[in-house]
PDB file of C-alpha atoms and ligand atoms in Angstrom:
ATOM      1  CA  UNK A   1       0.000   0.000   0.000  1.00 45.00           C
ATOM      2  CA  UNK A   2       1.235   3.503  -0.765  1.00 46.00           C
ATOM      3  CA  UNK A   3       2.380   5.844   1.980  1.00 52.00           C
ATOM      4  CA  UNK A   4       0.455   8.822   2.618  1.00 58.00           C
ATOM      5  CA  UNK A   5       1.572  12.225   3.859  1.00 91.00           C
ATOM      6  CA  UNK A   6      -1.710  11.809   6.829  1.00 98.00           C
ATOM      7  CA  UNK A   7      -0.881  15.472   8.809  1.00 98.00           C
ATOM      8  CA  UNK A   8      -0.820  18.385   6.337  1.00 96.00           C
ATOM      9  CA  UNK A   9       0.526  21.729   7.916  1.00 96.00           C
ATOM     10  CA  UNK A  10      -2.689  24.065   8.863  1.00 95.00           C
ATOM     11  CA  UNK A  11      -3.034  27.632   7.580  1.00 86.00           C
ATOM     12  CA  UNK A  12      -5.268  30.532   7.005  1.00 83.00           C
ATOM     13  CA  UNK A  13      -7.934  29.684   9.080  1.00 80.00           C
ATOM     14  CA  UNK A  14      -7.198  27.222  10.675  1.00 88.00           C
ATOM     15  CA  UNK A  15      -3.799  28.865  11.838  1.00 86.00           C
ATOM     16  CA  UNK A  16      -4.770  28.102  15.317  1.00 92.00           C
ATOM     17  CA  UNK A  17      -3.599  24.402  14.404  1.00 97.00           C
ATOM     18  CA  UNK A  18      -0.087  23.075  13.856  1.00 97.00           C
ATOM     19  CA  UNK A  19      -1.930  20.310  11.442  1.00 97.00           C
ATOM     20  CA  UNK A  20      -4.864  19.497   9.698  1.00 97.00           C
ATOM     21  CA  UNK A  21      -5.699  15.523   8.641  1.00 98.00           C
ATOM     22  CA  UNK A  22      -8.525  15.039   5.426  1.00 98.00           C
ATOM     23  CA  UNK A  23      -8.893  11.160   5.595  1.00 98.00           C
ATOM     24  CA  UNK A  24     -10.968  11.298   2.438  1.00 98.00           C
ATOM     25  CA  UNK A  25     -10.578  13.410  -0.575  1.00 96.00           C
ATOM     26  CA  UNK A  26     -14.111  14.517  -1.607  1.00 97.00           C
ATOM     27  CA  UNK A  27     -17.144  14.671   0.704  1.00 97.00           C
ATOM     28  CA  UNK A  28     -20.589  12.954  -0.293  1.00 97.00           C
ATOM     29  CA  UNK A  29     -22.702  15.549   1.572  1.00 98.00           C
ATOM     30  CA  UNK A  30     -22.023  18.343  -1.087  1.00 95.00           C
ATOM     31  CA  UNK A  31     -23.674  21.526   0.789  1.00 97.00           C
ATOM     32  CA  UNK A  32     -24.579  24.347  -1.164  1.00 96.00           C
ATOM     33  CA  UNK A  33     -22.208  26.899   1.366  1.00 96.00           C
ATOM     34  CA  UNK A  34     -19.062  24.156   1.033  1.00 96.00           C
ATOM     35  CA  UNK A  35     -16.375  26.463   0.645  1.00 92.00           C
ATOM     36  CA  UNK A  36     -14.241  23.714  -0.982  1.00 92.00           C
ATOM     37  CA  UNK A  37     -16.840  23.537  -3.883  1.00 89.00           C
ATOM     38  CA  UNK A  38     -14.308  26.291  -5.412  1.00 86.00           C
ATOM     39  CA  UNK A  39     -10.968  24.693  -4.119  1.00 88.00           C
ATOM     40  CA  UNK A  40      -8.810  23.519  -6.985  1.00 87.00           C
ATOM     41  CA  UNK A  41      -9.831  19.817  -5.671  1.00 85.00           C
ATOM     42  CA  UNK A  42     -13.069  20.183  -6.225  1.00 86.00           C
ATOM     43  CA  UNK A  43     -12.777  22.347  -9.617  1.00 86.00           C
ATOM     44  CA  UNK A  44     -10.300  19.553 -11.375  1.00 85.00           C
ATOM     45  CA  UNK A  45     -12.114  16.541 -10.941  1.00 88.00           C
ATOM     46  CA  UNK A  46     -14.695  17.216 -13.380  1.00 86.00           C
ATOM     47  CA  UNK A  47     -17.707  15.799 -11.365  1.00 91.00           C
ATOM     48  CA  UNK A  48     -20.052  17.681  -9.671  1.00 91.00           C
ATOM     49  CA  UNK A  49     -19.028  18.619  -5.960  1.00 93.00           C
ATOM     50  CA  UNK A  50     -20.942  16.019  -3.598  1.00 93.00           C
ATOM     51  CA  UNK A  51     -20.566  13.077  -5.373  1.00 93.00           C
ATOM     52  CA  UNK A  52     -17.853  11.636  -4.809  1.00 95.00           C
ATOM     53  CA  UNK A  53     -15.123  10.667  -2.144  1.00 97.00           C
ATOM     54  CA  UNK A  54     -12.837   8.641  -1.749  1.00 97.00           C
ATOM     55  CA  UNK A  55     -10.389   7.230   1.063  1.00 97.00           C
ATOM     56  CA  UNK A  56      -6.972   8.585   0.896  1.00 97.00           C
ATOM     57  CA  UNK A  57      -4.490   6.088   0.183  1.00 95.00           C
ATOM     58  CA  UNK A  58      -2.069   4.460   2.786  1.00 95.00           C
ATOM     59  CA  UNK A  59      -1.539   2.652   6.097  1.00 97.00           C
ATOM     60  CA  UNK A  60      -3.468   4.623   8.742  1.00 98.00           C
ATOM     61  CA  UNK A  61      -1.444   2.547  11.560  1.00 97.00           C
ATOM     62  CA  UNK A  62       1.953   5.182  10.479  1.00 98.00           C
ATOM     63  CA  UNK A  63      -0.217   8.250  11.616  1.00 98.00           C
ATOM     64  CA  UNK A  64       1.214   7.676  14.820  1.00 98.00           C
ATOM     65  CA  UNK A  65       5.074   7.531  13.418  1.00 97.00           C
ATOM     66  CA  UNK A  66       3.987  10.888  12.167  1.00 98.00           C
ATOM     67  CA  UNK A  67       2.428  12.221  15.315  1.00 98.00           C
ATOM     68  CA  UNK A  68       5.454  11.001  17.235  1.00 97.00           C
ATOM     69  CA  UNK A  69       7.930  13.288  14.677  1.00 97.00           C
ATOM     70  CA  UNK A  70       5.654  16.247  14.583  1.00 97.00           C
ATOM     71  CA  UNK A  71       5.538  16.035  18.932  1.00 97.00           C
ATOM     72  CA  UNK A  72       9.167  16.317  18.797  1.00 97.00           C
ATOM     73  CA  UNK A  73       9.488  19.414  17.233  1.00 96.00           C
ATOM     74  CA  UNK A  74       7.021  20.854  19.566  1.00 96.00           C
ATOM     75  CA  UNK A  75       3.305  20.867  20.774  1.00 96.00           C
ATOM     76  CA  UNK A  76       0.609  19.348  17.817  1.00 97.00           C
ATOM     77  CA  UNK A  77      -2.420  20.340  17.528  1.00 98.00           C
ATOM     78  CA  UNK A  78      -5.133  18.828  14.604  1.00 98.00           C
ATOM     79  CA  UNK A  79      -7.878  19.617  12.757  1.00 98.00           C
ATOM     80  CA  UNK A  80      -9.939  16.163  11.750  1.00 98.00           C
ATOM     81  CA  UNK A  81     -11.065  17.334   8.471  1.00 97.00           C
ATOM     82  CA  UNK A  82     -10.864  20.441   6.874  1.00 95.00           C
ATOM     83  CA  UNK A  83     -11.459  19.801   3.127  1.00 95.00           C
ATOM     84  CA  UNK A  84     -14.263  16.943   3.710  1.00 97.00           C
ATOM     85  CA  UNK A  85     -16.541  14.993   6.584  1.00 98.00           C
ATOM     86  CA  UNK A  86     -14.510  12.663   8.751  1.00 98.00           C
ATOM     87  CA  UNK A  87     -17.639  10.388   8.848  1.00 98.00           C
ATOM     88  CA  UNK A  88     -18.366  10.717   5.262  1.00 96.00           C
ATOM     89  CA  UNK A  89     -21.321   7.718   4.317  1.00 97.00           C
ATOM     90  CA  UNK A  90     -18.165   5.467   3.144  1.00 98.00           C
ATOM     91  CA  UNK A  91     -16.889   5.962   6.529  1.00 98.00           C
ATOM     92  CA  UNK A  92     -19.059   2.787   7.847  1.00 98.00           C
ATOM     93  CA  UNK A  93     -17.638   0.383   5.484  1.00 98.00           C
ATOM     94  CA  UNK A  94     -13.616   1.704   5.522  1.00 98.00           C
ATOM     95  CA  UNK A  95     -13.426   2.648   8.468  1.00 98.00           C
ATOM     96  CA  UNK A  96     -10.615   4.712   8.115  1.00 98.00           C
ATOM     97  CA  UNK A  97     -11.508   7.414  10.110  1.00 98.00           C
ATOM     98  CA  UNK A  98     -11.583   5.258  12.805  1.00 98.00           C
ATOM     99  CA  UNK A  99      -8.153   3.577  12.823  1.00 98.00           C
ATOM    100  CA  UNK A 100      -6.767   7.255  12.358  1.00 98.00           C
ATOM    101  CA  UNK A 101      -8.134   7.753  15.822  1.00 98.00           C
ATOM    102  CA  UNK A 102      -6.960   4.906  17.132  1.00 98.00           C
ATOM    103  CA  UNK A 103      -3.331   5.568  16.298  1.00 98.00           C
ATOM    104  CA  UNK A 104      -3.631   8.984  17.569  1.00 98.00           C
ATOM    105  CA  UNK A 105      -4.742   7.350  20.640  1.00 98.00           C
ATOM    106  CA  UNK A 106      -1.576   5.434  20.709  1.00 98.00           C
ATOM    107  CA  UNK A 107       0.571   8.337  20.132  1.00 98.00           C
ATOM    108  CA  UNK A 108      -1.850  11.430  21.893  1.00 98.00           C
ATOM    109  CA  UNK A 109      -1.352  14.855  19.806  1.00 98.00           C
ATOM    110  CA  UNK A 110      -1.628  18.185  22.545  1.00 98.00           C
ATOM    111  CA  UNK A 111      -5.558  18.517  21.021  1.00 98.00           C
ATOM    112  CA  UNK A 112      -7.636  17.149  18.207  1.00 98.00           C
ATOM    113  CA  UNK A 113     -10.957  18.640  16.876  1.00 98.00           C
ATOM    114  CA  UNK A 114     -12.805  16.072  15.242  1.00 98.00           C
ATOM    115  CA  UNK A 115     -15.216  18.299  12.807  1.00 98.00           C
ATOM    116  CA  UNK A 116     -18.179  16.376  11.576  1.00 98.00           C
ATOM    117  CA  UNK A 117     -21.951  16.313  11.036  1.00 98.00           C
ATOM    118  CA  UNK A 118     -22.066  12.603  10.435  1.00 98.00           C
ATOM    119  CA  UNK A 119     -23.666  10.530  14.141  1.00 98.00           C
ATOM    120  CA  UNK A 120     -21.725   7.621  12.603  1.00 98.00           C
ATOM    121  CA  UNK A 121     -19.358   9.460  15.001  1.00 98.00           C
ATOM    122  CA  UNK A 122     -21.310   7.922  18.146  1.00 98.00           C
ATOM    123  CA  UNK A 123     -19.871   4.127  16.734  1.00 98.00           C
ATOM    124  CA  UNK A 124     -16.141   5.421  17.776  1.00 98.00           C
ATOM    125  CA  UNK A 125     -17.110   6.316  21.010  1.00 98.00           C
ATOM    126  CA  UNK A 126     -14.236   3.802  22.435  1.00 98.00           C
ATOM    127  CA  UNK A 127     -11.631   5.253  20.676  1.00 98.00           C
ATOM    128  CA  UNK A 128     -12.851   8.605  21.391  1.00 98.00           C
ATOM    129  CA  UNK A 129     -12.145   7.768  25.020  1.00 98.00           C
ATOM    130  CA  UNK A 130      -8.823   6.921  25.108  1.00 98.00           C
ATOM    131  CA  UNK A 131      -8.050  10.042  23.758  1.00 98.00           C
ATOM    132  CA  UNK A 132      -9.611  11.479  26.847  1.00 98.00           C
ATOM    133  CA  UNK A 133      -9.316  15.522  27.190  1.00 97.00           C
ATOM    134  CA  UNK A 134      -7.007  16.004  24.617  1.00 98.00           C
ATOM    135  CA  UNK A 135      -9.896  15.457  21.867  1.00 98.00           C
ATOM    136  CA  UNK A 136     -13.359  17.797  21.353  1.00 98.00           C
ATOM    137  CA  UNK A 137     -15.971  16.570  18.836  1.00 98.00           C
ATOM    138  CA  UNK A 138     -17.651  19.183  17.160  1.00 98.00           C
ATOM    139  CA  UNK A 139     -20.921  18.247  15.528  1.00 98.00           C
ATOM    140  CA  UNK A 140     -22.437  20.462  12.956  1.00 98.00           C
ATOM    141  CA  UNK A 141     -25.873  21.433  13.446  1.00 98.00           C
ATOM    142  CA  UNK A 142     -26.613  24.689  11.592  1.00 98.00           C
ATOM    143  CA  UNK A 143     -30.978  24.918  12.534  1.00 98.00           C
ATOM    144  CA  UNK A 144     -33.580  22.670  13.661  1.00 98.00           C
ATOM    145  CA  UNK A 145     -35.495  23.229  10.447  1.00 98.00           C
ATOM    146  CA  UNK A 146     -35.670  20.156   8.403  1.00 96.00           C
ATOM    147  CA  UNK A 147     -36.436  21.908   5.571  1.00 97.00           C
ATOM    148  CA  UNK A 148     -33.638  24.405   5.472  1.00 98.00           C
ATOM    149  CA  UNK A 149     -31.675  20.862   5.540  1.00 98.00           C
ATOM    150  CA  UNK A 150     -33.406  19.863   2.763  1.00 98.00           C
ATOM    151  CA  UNK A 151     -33.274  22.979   0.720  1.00 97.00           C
ATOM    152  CA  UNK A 152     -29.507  23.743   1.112  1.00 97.00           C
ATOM    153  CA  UNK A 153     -27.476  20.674   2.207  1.00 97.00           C
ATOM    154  CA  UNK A 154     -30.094  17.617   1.443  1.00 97.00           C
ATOM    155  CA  UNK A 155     -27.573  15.120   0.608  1.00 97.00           C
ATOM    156  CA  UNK A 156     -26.676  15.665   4.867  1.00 98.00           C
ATOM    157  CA  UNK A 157     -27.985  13.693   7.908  1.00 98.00           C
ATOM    158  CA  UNK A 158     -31.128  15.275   9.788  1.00 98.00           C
ATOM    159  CA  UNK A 159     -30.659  17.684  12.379  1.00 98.00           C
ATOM    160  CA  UNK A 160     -32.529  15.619  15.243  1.00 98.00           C
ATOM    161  CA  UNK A 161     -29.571  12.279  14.628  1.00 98.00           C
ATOM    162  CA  UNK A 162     -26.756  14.955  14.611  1.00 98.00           C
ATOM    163  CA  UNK A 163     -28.401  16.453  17.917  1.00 98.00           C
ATOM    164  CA  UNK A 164     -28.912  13.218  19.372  1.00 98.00           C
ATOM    165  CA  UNK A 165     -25.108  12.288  18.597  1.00 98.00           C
ATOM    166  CA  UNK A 166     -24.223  15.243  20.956  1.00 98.00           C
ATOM    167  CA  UNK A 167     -26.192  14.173  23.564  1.00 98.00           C
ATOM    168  CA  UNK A 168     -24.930  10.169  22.936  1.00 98.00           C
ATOM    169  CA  UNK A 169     -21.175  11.385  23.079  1.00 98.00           C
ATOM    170  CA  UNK A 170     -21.890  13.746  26.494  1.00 98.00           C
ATOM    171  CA  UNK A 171     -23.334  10.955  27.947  1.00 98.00           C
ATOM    172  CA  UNK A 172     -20.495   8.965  27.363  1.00 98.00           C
ATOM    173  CA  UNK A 173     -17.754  11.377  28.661  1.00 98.00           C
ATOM    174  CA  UNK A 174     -16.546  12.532  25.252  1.00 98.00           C
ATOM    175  CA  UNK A 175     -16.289  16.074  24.997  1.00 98.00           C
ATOM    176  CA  UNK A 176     -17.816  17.549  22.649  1.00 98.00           C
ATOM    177  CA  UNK A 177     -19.674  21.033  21.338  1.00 98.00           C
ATOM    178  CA  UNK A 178     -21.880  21.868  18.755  1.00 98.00           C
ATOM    179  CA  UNK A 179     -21.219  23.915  15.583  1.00 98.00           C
ATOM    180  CA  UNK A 180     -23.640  26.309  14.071  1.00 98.00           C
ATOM    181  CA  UNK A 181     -22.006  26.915  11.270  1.00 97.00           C
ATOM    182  CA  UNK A 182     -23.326  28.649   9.205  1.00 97.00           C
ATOM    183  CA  UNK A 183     -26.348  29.188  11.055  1.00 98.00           C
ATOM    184  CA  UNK A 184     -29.403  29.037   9.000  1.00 98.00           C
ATOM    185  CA  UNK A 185     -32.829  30.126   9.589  1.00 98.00           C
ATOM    186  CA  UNK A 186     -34.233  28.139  12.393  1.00 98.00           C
ATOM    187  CA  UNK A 187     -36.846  28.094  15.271  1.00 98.00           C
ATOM    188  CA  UNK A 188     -37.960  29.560  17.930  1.00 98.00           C
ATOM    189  CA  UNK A 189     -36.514  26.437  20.381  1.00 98.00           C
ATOM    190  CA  UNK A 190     -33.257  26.115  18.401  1.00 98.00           C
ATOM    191  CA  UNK A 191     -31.205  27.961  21.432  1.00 98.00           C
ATOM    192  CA  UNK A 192     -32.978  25.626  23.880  1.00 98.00           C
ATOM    193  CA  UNK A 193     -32.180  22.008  21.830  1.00 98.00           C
ATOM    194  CA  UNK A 194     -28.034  23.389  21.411  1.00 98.00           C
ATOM    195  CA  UNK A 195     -27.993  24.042  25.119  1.00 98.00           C
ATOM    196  CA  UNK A 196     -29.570  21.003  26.221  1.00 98.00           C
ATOM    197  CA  UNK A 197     -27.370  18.177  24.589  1.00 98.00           C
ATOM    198  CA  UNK A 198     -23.559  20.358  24.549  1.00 98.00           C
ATOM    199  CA  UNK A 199     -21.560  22.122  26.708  1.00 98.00           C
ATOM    200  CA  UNK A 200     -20.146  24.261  24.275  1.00 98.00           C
ATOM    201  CA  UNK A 201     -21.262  26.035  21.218  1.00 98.00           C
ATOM    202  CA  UNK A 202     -19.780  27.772  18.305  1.00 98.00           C
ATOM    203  CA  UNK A 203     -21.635  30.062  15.749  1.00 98.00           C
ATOM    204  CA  UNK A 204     -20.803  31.142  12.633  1.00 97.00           C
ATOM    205  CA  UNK A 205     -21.997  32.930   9.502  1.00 97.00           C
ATOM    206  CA  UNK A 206     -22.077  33.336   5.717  1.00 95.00           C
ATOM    207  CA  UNK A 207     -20.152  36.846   6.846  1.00 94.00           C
ATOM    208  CA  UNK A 208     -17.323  35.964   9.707  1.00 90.00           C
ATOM    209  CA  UNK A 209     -16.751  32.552   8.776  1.00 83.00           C
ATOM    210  CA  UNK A 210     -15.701  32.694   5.247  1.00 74.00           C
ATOM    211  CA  UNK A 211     -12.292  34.523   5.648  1.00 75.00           C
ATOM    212  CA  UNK A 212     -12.965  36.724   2.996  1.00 81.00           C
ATOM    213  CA  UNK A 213     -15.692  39.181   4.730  1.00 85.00           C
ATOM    214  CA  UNK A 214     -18.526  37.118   3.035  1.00 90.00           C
ATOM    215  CA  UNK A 215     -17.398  37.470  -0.706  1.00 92.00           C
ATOM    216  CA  UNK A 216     -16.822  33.557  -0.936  1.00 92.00           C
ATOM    217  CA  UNK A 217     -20.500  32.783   0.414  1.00 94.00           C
ATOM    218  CA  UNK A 218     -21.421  35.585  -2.206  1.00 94.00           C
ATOM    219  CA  UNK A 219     -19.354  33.996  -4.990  1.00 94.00           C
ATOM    220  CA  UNK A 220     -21.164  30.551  -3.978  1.00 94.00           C
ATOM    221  CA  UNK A 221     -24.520  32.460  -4.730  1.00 95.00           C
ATOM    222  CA  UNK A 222     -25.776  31.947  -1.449  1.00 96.00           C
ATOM    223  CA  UNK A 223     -27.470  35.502  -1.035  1.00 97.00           C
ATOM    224  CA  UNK A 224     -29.528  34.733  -4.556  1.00 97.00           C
ATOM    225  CA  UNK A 225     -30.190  31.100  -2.848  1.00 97.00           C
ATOM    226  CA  UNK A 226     -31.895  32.478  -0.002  1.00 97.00           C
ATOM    227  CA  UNK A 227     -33.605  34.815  -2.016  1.00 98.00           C
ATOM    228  CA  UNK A 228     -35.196  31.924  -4.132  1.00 97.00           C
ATOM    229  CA  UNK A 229     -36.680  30.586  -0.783  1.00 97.00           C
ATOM    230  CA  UNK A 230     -37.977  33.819   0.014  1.00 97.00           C
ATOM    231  CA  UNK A 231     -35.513  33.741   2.930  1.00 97.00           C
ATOM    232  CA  UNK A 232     -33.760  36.820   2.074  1.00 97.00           C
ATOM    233  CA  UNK A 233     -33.829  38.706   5.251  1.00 98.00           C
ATOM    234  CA  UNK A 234     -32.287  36.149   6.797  1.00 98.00           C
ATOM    235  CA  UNK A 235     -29.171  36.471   5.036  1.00 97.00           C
ATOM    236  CA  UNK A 236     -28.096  39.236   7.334  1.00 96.00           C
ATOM    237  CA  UNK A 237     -25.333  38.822   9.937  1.00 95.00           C
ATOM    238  CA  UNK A 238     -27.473  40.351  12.622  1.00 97.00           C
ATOM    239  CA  UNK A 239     -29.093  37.229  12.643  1.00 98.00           C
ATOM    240  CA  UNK A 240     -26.119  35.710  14.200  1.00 97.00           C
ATOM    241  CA  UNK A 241     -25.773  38.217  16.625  1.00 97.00           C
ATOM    242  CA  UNK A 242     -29.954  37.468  17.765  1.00 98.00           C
ATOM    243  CA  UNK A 243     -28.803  33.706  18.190  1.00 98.00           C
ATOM    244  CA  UNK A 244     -25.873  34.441  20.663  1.00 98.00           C
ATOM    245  CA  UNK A 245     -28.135  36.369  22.595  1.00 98.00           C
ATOM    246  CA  UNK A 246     -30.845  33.956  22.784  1.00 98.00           C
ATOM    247  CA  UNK A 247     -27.471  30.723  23.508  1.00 98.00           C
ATOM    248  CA  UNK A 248     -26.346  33.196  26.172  1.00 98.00           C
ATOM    249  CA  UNK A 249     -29.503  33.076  28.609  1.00 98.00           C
ATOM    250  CA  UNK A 250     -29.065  29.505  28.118  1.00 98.00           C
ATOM    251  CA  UNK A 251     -25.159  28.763  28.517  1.00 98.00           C
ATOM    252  CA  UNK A 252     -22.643  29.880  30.830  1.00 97.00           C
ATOM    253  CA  UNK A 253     -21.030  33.172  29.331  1.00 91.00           C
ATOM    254  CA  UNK A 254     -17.598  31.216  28.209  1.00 95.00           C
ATOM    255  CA  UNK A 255     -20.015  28.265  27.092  1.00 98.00           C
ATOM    256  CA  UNK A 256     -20.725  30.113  23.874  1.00 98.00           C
ATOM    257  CA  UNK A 257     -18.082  31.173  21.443  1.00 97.00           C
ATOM    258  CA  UNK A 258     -18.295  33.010  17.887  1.00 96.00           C
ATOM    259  CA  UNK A 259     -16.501  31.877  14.507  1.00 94.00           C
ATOM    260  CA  UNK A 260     -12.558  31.140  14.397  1.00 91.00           C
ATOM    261  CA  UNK A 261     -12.773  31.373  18.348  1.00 92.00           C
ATOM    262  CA  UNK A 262     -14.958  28.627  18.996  1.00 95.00           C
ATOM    263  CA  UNK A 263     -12.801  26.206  16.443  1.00 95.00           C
ATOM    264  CA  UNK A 264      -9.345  26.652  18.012  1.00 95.00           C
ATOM    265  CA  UNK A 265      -7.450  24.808  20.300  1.00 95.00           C
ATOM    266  CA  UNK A 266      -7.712  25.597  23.712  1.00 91.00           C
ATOM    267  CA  UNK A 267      -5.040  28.107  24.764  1.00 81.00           C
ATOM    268  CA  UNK A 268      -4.561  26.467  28.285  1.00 60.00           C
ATOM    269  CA  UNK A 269      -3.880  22.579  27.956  1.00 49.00           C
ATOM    270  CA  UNK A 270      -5.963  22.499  31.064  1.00 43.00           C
ATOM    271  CA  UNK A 271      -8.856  23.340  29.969  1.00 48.00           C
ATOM    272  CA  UNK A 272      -9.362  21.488  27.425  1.00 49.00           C
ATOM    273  CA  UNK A 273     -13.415  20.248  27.257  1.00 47.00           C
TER     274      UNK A 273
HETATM  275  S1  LIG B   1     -19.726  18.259   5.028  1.00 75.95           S
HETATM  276 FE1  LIG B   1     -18.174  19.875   5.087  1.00 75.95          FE
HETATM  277  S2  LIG B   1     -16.682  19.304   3.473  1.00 75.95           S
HETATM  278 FE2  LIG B   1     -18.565  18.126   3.115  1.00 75.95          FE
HETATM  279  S3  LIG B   1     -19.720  19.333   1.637  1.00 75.95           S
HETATM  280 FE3  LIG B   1     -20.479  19.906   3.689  1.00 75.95          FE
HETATM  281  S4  LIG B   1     -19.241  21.706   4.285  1.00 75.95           S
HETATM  282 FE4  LIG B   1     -18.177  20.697   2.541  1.00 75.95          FE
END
């Protein structure tokens, strides 16, 4: 089997990081925001964003030979995936995903945030553990309205699994938090279902999160999108600001974090959940 470079050096961003690890090239959930949509990987292949992925090549088991180089150059800190879902629909037959974890559980980075909105996530619960403190799961759950999932990311799990994941992984002593990112339009009891199944939150927007002051969601023709579902005044990043509010009569005040904030590692290795 062919070697594969599994810890890429993190930028832009993601600067917060010292790495970033994409175990699949592709993702199968194709959202209509997906910033990657107008990455070079996505432009090249010559099929349509969101359908198709594909496992990276290579022994996952030598993740840990490169953990152990990286951690002797100084303190490592990963992002688990940038560029496409962790627990991509493939995930449950490779697996892949999984024995990353499990050699990063045999050779511990300082912090890994495992990004994903797939509740396949729940199945490496074990592995999750062994990484104790030193891992966060962040689940994406961007509203409570079905139908905004349907409209803009269909091809993604529903909101209630993803929430349900959250509350399946706190149970079981994995930290976690949730992401709202981007938020979209959502109910009235939205605040109340993110503060009841994670400790932590992080929201973000079509306007803060897309590193370029909103041009890339603008580019992605999100605004016209939202106008097409008569949803335009929600496309507004004062929206964001109404959601914090409503998280922060909820949470504790530290509980709720907004864009690049919420994502990085924590500053004090002691405080890691
Ligand atoms: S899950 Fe993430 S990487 Fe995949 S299409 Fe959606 S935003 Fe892009």
């Amino acid at each position: 089997m062919s070697q594969a470079r599994w810890l890429t050096p993190a930028t832009g961003f993601l600067a917060g990081y010292t790495h970033t690890l994409n175990p699949y090239v592709g993702c199968a959930y194709g959202c209509s925001y997906c910033y990657v949509r107008r990455l070079p990987v996505a432009l090249f292949r010559g099929e349509p964003w969101g359908e198709w992925a594909q496992p990276k090549a290579g022994d996952p088991a030598t993740l840990a030979r490169e953990l152990a180089r990286a951690k002797r150059k100084g303190p490592v800190t990963v992002f688990f995936s940038s560029v496409t879902d962790p627990y991509q629909p493939l995930e449950a037959k490779e697996r892949l995903t999984r024995a990353l974890l499990a050699a990063m559980a045999d050779e511990p980075p300082d912090f890994v945030l495992l990004q994903t909105r797939g509740p396949l996530v729940t199945r490496d619960v074990d592995v999750l553990r062994r990484l104790g403190d030193r891992v966060r799961v962040s689940v994406t759950v961007e509203s409570d309205r079905d139908d905004m999932r349907r409209a803009l990311t269909p091809s993604a799990p529903p909101y209630a699994a993803r929430l349900a994941a959250l509350r399946a992984l706190r149970e079981a002593g994995v930290p976690t938090q949730a992401a709202v990112s981007p938020l979209l339009p959502y109910t009235p009891a939205f605040a109340a279902q993110i503060a009841a199944v994670a400790p932590r939150v992080v929201v973000d927007d079509y306007f803060r999160g897309d590193g370029s002051g909103g041009r890339r969601s603008e580019r992605l023709g999100m605004r016209e999108a939202y106008a097409q579902l008569g949803l335009a005044d929600w496309y507004a990043p004062e929206r964001l600001e109404a959601f914090v509010a409503e998280l922060r009569e909820r949470m504790p005040p530290d509980a709720v974090t907004v864009s690049a904030e919420g994502f990085n590692p924590p500053s004090d290795p002691q405080s890691r959940s």
